[in-house]
PDB file of C-alpha atoms in Angstrom:
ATOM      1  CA  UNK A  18       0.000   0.000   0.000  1.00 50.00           C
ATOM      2  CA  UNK A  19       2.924   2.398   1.078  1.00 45.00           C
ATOM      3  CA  UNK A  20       4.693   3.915  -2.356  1.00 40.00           C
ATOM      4  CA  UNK A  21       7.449   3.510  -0.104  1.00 44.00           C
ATOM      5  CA  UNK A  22       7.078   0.149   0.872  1.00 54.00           C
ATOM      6  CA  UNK A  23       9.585   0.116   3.484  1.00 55.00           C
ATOM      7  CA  UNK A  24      10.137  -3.191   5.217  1.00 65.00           C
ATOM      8  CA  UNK A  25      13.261  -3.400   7.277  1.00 80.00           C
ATOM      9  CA  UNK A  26      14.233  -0.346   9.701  1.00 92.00           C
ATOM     10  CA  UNK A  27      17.629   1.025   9.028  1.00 93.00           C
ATOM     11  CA  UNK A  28      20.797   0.279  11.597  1.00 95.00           C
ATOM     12  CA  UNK A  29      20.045   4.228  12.302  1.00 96.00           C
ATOM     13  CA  UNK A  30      16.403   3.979  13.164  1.00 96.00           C
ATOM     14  CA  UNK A  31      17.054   0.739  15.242  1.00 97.00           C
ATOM     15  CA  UNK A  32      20.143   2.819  17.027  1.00 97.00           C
ATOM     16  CA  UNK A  33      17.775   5.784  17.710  1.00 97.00           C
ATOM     17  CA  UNK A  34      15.144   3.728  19.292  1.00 98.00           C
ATOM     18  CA  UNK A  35      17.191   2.012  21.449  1.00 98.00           C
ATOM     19  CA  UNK A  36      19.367   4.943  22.433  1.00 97.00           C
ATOM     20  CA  UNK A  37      15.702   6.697  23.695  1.00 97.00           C
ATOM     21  CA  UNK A  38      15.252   3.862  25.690  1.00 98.00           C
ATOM     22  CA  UNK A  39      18.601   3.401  27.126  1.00 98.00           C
ATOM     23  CA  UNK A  40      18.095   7.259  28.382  1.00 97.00           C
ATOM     24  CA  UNK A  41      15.011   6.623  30.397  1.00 96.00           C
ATOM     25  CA  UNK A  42      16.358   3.710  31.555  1.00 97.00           C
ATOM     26  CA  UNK A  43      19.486   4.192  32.442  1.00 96.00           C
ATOM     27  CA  UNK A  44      19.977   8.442  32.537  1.00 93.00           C
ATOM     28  CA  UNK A  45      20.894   7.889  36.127  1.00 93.00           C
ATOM     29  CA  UNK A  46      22.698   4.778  35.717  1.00 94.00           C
ATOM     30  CA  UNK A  47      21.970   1.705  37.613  1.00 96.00           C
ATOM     31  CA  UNK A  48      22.091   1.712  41.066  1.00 97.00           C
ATOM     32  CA  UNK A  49      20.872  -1.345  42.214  1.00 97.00           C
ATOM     33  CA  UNK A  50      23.720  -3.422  40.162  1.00 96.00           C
ATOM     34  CA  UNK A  51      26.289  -1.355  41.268  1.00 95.00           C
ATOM     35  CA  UNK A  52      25.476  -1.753  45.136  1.00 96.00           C
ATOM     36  CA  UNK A  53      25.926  -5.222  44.438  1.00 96.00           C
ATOM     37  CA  UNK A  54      28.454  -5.822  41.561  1.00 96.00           C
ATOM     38  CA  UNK A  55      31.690  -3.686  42.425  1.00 94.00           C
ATOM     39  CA  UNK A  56      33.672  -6.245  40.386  1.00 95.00           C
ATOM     40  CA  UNK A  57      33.149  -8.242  37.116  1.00 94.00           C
ATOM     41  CA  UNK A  58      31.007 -11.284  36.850  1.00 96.00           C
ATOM     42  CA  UNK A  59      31.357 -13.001  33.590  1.00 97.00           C
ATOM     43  CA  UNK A  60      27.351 -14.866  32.858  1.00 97.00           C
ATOM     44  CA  UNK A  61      25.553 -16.130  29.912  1.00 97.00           C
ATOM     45  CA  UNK A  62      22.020 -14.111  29.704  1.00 98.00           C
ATOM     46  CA  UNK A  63      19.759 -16.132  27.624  1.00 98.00           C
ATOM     47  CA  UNK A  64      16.228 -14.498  26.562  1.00 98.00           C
ATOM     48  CA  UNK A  65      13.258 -17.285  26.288  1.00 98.00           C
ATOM     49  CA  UNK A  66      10.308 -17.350  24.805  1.00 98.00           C
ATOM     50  CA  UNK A  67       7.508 -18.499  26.925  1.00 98.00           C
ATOM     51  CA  UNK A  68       4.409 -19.030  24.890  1.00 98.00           C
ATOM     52  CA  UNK A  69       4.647 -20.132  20.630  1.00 98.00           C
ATOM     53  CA  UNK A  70       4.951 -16.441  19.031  1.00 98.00           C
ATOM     54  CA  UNK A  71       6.702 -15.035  15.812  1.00 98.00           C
ATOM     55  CA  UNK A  72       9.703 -13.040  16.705  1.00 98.00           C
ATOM     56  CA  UNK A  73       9.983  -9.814  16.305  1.00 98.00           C
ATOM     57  CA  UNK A  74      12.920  -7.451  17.517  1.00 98.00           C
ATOM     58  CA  UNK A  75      15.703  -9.246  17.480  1.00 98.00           C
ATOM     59  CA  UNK A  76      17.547  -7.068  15.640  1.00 97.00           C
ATOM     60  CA  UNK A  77      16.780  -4.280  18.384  1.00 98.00           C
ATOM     61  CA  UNK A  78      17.609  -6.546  21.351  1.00 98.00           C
ATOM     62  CA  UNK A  79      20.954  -6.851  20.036  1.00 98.00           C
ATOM     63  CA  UNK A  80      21.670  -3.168  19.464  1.00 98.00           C
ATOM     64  CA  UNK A  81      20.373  -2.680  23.255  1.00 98.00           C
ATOM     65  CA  UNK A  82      23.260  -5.453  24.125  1.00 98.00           C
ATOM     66  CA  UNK A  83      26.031  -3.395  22.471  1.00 98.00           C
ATOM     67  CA  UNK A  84      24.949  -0.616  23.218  1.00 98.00           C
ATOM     68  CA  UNK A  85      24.998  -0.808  26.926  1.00 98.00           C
ATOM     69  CA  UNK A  86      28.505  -2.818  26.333  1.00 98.00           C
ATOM     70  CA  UNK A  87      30.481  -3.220  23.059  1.00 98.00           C
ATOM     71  CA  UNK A  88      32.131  -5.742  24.240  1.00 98.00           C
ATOM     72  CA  UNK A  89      29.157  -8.222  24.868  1.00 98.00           C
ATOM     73  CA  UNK A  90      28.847 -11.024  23.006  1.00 98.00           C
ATOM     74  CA  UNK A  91      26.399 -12.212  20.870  1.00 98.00           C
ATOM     75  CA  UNK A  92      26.441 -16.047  20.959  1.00 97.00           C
ATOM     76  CA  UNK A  93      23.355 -17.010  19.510  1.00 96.00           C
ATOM     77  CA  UNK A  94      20.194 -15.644  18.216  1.00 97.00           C
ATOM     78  CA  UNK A  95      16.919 -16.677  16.156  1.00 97.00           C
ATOM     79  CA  UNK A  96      16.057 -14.696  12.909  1.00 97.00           C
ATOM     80  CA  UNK A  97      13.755 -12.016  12.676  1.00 97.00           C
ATOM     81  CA  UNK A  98      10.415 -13.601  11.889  1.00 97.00           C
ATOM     82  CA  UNK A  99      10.761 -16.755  12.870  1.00 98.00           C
ATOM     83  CA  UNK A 100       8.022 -19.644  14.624  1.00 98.00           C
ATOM     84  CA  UNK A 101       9.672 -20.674  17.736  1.00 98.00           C
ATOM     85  CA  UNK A 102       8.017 -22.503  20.586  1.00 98.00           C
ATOM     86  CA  UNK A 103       7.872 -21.959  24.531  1.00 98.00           C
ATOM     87  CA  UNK A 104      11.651 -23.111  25.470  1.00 97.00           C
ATOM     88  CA  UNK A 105      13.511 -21.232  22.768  1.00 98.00           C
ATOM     89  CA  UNK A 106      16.481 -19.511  23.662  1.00 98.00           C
ATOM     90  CA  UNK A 107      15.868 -16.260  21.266  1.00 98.00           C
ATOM     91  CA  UNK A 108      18.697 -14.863  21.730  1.00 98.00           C
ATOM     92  CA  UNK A 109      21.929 -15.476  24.315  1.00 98.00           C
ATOM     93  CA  UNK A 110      24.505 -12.985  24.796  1.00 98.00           C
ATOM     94  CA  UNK A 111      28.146 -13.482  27.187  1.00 98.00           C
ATOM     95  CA  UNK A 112      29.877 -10.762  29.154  1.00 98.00           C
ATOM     96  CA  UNK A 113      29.845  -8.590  32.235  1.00 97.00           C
ATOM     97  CA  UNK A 114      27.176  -9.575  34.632  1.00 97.00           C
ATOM     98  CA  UNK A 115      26.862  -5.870  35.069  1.00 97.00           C
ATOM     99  CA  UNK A 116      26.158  -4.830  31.592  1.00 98.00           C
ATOM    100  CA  UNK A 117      23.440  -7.654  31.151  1.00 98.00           C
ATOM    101  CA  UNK A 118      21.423  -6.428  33.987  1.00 98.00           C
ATOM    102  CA  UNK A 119      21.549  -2.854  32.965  1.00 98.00           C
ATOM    103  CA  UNK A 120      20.449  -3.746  29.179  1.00 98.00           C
ATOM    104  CA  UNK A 121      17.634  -6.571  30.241  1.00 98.00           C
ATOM    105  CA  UNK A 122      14.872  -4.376  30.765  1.00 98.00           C
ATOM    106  CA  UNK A 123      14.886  -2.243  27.494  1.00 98.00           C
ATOM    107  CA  UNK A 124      16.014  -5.663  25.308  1.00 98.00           C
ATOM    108  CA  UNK A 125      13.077  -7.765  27.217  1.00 98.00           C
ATOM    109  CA  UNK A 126      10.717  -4.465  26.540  1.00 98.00           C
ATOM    110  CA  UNK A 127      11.333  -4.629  22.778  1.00 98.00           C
ATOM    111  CA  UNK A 128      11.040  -8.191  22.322  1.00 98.00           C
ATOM    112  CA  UNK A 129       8.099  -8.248  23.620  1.00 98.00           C
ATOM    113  CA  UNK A 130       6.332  -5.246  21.784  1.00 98.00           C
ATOM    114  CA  UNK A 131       7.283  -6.247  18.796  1.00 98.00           C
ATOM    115  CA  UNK A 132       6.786  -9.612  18.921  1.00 98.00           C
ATOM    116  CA  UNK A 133       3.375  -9.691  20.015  1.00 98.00           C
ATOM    117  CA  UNK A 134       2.787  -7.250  16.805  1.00 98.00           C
ATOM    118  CA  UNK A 135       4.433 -10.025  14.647  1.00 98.00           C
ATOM    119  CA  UNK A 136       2.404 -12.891  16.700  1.00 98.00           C
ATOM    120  CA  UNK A 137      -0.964 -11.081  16.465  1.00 98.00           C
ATOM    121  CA  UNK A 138      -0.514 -10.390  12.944  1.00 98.00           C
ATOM    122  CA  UNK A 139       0.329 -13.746  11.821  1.00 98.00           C
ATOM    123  CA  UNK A 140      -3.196 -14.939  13.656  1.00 98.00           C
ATOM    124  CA  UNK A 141      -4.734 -12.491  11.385  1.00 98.00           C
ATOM    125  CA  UNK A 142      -3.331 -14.006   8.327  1.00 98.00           C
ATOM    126  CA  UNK A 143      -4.119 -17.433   9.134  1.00 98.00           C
ATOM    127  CA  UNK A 144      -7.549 -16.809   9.858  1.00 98.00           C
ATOM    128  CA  UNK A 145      -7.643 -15.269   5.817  1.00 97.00           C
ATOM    129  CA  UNK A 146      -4.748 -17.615   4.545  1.00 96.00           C
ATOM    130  CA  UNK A 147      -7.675 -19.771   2.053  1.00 94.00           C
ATOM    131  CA  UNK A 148      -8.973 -16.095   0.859  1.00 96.00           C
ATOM    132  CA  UNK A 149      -6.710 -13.666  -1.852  1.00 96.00           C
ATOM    133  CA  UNK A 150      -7.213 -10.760   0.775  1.00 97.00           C
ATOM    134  CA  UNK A 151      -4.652  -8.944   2.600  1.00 97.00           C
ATOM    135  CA  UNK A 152      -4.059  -7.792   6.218  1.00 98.00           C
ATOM    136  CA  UNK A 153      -2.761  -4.569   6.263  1.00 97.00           C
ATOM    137  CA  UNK A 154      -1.961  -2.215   9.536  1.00 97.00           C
ATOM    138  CA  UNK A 155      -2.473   1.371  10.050  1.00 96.00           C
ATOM    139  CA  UNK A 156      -0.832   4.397  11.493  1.00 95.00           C
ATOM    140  CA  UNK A 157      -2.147   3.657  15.060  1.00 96.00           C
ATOM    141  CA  UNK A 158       1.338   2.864  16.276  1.00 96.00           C
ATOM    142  CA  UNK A 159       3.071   4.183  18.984  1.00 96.00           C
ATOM    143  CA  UNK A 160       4.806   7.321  18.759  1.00 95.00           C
ATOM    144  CA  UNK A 161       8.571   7.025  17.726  1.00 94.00           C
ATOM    145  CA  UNK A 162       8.628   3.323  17.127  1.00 97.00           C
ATOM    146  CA  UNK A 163       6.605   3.156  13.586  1.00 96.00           C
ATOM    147  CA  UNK A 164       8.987   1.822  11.461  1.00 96.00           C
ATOM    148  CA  UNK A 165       9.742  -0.950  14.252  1.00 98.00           C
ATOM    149  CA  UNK A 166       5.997  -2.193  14.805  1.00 98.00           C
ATOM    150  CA  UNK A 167       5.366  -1.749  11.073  1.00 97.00           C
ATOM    151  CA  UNK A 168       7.968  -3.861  10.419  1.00 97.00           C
ATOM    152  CA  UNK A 169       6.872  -6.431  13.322  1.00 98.00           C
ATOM    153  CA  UNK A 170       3.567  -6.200  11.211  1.00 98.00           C
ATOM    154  CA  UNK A 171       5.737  -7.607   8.046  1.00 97.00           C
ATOM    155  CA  UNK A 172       6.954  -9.917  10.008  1.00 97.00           C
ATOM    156  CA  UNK A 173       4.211 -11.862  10.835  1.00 97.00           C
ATOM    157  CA  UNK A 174       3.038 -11.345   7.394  1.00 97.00           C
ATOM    158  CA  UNK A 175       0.782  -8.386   7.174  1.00 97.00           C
ATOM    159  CA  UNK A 176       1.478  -5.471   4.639  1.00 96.00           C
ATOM    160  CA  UNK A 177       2.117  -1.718   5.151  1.00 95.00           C
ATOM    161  CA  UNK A 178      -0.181   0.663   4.837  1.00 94.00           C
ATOM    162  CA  UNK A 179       1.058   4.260   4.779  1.00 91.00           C
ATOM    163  CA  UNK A 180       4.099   5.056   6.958  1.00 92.00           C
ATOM    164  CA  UNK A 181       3.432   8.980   7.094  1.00 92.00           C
ATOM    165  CA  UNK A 182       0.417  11.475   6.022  1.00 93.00           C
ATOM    166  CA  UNK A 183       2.991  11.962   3.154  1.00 91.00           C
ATOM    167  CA  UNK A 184       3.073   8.911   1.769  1.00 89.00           C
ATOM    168  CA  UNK A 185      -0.562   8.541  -0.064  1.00 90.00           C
ATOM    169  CA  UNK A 186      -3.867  10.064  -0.016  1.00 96.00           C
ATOM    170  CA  UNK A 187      -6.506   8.982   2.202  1.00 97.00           C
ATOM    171  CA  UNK A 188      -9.648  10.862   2.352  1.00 97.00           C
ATOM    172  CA  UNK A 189     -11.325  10.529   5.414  1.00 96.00           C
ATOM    173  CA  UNK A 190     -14.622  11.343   7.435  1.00 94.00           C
ATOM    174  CA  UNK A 191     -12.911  14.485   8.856  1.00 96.00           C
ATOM    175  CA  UNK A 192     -11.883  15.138   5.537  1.00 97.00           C
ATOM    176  CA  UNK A 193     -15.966  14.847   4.340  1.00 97.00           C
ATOM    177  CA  UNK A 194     -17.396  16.609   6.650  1.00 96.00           C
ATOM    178  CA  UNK A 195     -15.194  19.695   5.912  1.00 97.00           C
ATOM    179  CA  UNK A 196     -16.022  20.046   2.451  1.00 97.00           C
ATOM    180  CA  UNK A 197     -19.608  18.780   2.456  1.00 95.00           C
ATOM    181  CA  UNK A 198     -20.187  21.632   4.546  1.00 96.00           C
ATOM    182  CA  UNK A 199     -18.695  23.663   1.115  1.00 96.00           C
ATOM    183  CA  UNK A 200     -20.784  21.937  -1.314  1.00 96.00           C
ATOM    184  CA  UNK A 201     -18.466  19.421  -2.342  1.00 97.00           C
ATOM    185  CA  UNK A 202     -19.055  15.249  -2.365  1.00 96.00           C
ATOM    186  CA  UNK A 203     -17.222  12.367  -2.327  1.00 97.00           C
ATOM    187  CA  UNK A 204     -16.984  12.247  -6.068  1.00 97.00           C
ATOM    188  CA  UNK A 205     -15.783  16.084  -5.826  1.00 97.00           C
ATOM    189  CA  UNK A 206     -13.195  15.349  -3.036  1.00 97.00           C
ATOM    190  CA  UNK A 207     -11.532  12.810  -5.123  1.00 97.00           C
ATOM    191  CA  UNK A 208     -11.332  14.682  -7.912  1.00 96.00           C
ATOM    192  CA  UNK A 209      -9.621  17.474  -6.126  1.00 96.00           C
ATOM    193  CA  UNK A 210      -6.981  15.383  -4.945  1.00 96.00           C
ATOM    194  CA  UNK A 211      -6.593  14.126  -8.035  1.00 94.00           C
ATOM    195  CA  UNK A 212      -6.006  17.680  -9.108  1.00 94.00           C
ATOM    196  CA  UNK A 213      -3.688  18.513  -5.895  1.00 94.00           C
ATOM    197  CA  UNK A 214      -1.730  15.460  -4.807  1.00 91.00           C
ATOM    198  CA  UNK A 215       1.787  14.724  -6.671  1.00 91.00           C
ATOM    199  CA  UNK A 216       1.818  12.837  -9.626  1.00 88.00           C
ATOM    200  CA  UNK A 217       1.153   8.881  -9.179  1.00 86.00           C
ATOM    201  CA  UNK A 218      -0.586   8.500  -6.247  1.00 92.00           C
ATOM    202  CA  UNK A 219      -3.497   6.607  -5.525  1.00 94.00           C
ATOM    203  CA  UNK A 220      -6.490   8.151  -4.603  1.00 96.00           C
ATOM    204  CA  UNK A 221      -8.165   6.266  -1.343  1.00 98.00           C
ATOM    205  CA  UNK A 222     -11.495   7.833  -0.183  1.00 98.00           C
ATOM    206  CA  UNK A 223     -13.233   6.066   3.176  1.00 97.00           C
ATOM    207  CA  UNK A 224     -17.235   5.555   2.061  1.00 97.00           C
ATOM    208  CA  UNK A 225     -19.713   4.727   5.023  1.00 96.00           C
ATOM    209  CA  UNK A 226     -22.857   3.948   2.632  1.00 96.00           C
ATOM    210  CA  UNK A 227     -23.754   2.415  -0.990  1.00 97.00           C
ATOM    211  CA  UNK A 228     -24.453   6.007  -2.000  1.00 97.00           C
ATOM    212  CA  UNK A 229     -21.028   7.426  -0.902  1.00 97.00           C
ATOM    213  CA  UNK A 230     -19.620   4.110  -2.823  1.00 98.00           C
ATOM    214  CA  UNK A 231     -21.164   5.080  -5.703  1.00 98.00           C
ATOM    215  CA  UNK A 232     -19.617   8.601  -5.273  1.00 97.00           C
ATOM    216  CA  UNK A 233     -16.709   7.397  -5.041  1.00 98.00           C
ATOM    217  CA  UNK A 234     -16.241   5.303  -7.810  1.00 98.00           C
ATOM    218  CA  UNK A 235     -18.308   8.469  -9.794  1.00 97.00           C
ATOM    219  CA  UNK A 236     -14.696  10.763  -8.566  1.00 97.00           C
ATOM    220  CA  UNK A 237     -12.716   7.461  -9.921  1.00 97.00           C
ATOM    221  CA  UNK A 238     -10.937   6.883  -6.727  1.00 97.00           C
ATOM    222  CA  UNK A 239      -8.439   4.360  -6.980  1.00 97.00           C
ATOM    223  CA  UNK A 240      -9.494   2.622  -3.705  1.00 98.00           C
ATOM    224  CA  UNK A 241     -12.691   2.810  -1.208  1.00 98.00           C
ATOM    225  CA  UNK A 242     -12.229   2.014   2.210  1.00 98.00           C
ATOM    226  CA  UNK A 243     -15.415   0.380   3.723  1.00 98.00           C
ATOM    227  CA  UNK A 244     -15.745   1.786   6.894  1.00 95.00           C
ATOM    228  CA  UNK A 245     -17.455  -0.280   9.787  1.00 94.00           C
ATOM    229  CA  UNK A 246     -19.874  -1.553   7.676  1.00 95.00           C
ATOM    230  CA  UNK A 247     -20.915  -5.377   8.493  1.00 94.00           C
ATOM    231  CA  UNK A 248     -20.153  -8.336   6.040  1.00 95.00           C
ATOM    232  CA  UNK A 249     -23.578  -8.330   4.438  1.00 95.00           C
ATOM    233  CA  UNK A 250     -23.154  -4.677   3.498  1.00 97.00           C
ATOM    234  CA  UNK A 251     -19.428  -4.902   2.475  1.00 97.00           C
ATOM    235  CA  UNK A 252     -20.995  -7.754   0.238  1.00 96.00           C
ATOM    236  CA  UNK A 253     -23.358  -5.726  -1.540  1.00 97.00           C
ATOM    237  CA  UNK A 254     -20.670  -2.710  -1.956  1.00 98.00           C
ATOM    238  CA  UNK A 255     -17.675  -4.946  -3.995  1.00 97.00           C
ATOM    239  CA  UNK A 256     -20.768  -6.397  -5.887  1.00 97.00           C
ATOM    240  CA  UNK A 257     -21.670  -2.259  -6.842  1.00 97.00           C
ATOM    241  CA  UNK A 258     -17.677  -1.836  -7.468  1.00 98.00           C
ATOM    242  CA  UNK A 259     -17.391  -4.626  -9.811  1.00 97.00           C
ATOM    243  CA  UNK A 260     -13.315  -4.214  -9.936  1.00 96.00           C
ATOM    244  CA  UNK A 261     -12.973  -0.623 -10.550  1.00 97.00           C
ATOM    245  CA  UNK A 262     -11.584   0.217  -7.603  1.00 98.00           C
ATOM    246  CA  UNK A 263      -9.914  -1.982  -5.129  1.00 98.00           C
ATOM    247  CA  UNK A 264     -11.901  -3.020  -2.279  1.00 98.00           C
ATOM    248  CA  UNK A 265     -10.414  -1.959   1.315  1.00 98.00           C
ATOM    249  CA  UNK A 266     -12.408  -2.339   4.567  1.00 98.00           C
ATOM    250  CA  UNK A 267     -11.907  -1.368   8.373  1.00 96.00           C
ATOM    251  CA  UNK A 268     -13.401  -0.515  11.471  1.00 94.00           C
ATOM    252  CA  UNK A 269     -13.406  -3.561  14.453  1.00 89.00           C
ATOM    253  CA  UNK A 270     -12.047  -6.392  12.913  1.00 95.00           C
ATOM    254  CA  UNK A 271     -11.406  -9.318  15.304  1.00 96.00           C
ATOM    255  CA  UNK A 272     -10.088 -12.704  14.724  1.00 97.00           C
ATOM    256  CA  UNK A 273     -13.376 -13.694  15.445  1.00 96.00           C
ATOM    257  CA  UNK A 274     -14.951 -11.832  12.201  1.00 95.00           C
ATOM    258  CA  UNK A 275     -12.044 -11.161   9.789  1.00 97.00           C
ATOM    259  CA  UNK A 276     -12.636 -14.309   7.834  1.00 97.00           C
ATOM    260  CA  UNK A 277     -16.492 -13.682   7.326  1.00 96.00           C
ATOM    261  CA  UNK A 278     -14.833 -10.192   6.347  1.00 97.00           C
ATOM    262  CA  UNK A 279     -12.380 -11.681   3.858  1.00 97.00           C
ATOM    263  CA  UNK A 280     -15.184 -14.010   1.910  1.00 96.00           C
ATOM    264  CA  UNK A 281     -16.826 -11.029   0.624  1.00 96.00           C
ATOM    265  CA  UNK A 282     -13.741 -10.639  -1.776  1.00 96.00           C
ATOM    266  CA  UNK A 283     -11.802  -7.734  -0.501  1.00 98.00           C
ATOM    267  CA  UNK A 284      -8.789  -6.472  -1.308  1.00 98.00           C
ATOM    268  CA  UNK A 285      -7.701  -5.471   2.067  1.00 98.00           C
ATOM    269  CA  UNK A 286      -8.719  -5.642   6.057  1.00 98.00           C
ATOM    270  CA  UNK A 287      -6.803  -2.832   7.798  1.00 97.00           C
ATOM    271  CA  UNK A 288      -6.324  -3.459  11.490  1.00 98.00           C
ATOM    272  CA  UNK A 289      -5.329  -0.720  13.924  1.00 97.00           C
ATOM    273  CA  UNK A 290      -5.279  -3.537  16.602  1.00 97.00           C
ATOM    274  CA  UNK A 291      -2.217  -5.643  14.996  1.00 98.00           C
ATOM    275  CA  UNK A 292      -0.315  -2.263  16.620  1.00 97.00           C
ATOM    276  CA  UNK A 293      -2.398  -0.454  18.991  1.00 96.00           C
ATOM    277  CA  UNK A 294      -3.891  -3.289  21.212  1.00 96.00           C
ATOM    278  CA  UNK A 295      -0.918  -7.043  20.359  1.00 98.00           C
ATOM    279  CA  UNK A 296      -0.626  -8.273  23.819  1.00 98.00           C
ATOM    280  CA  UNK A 297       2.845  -8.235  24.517  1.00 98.00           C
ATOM    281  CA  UNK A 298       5.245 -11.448  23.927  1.00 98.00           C
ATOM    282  CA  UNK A 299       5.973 -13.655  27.469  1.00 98.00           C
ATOM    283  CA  UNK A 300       9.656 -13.060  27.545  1.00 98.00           C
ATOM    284  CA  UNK A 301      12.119 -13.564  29.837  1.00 98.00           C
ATOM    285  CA  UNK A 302      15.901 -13.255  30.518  1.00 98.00           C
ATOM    286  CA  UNK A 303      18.105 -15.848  32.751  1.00 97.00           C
ATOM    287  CA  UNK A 304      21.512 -15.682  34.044  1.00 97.00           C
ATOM    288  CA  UNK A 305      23.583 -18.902  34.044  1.00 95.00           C
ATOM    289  CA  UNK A 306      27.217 -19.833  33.806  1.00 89.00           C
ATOM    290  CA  UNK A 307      28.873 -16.904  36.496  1.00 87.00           C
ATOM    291  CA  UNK A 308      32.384 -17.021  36.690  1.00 83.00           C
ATOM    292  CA  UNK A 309      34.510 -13.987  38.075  1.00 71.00           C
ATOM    293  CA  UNK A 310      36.951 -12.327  40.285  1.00 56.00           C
ATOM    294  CA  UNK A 311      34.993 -13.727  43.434  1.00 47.00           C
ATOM    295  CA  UNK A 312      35.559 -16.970  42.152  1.00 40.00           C
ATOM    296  CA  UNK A 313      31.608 -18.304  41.984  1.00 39.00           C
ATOM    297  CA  UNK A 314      30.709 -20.562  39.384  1.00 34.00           C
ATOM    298  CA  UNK A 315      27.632 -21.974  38.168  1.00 34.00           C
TER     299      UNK A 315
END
């Protein structure tokens, strides 16, 4: 959906996330660890998955690591996207007792985000999996870490819908009102962003009723979002659009009712929950294996 299409986060974005979470975390260091750790500890940390999810974050996790320590290492860790079941070791890094402690927290936090995007999104698509429809997110993500949850949503194999306000046209109700309150209709509204909107963009235009569908496809918008209309209605509305526009629909999907959604033959199902409402991953971290100056091993 995005022209951008955007899938994996740059090294910079990932950096920038983590080093915003580092500083609330850690502004004032860590004083609990360093009460008790005045001397190195050498341990193996090993994060666990706890439940059957797709991972998600990975990639962040180990930033966090070496970013809290260069000189961590990362021993092992699963890929990005993967199916792992309760028991997995998702990722194990060595090093300074101290240093794993101080970056558990913010590595745990991100795991867990963005893998219960990537796990709630992949329920979505298996519930649609025997239809040609898509699952697609929205911009309900939260604010600064877009690109990450959008790219947990990937993950668990949804697609992007726009990244930014500047990345496609999308008229809205707010948008409606506005100008229905000039004289102008859904038919006129696409036609002026036709008119207004750089060159190549598709036109998207949210429609509520049959009669603003058939405005819609009157302004030949490229796409109509079907906006929390129920199955029966949605059924009625691709059988008015007969393929001239693509089909989009929203508004309370649940697994419980995205299926009956997706056998009317839409396009798309956009779902603000996959990023506004994934329970969070069951993560954990252990500590094994000390060895250091005081001698303890384990």
């Amino acid at each position: 959906m995005s022209r951008n299409n955007i899938k994996v986060p740059s090294l910079q974005t990932i950096r920038k996330a983590v080093q915003l979470a580092l500083d609330e975390d850690l502004d004032h260091g860590d004083v609990t660890t360093s009460a008790l750790f005045p001397l190195s500890i050498q341990a193996r940390a090993a994060i666990l998955a706890h439940q059957p999810m797709t991972v998600a974050g990975v990639a962040v996790a180990r930033e966090v690591f070496l970013a809290v320590d260069p000189s961590l290492r990362i021993v092992k860790s699963i890929n990005d996207g993967a199916t792992v079941k309760p028991g997995t070791e998702v990722i194990v890094v060595r090093g300074d007792v101290r240093s794993l402690l101080m970056a558990e927290r913010v590595a745990v936090n991100f795991l867990q985000q963005l893998s219960g995007i990537a796990t709630l999104t992949a329920k979505f698509c298996a519930a649609i999996r025997h239809t040609e429809t898509a699952i697609l997110d929205t911009r309900k993500t939260t604010p600064g870490l877009r690109a990450l949850e959008k790219w947990a949503v990937h993950l668990g194999g949804g697609r992007n819908h726009r990244f930014s306000l500047g990345d496609g046209v999308l008229i809205k109700d707010n948008h409606l009102a506005v100008l229905r309150s000039t004289g102008v209709d859904v038919a006129g509204a696409c036609r002026l962003a036709r008119a207004g909107a750089p060159h190549g963009l598709r036109i998207e235009v949210e429609a509520k009723s049959l009669q603003e569908v058939k405005e819609a496809l009157a302004g030949h918008a490229d796409i109509i979002l079907l906006d929390n209309m129920s199955p029966a209605l949605v059924q009625k509305a691709v059988a008015l659009i007969k393929k001239r526009a693509l089909v989009e629909v929203s508004g309370g999907i649940t697994l419980q009712t995205v299926a009956d959604m997706a056998q009317t033959g839409v396009d798309f199902i956009s779902v603000g929950a996959l990023t506004h409402s994934a329970p969070a991953a069951d993560l954990s971290m252990d500590l094994t294996g000390y060895r250091g100056s005081r001698g303890r091993t384990s």
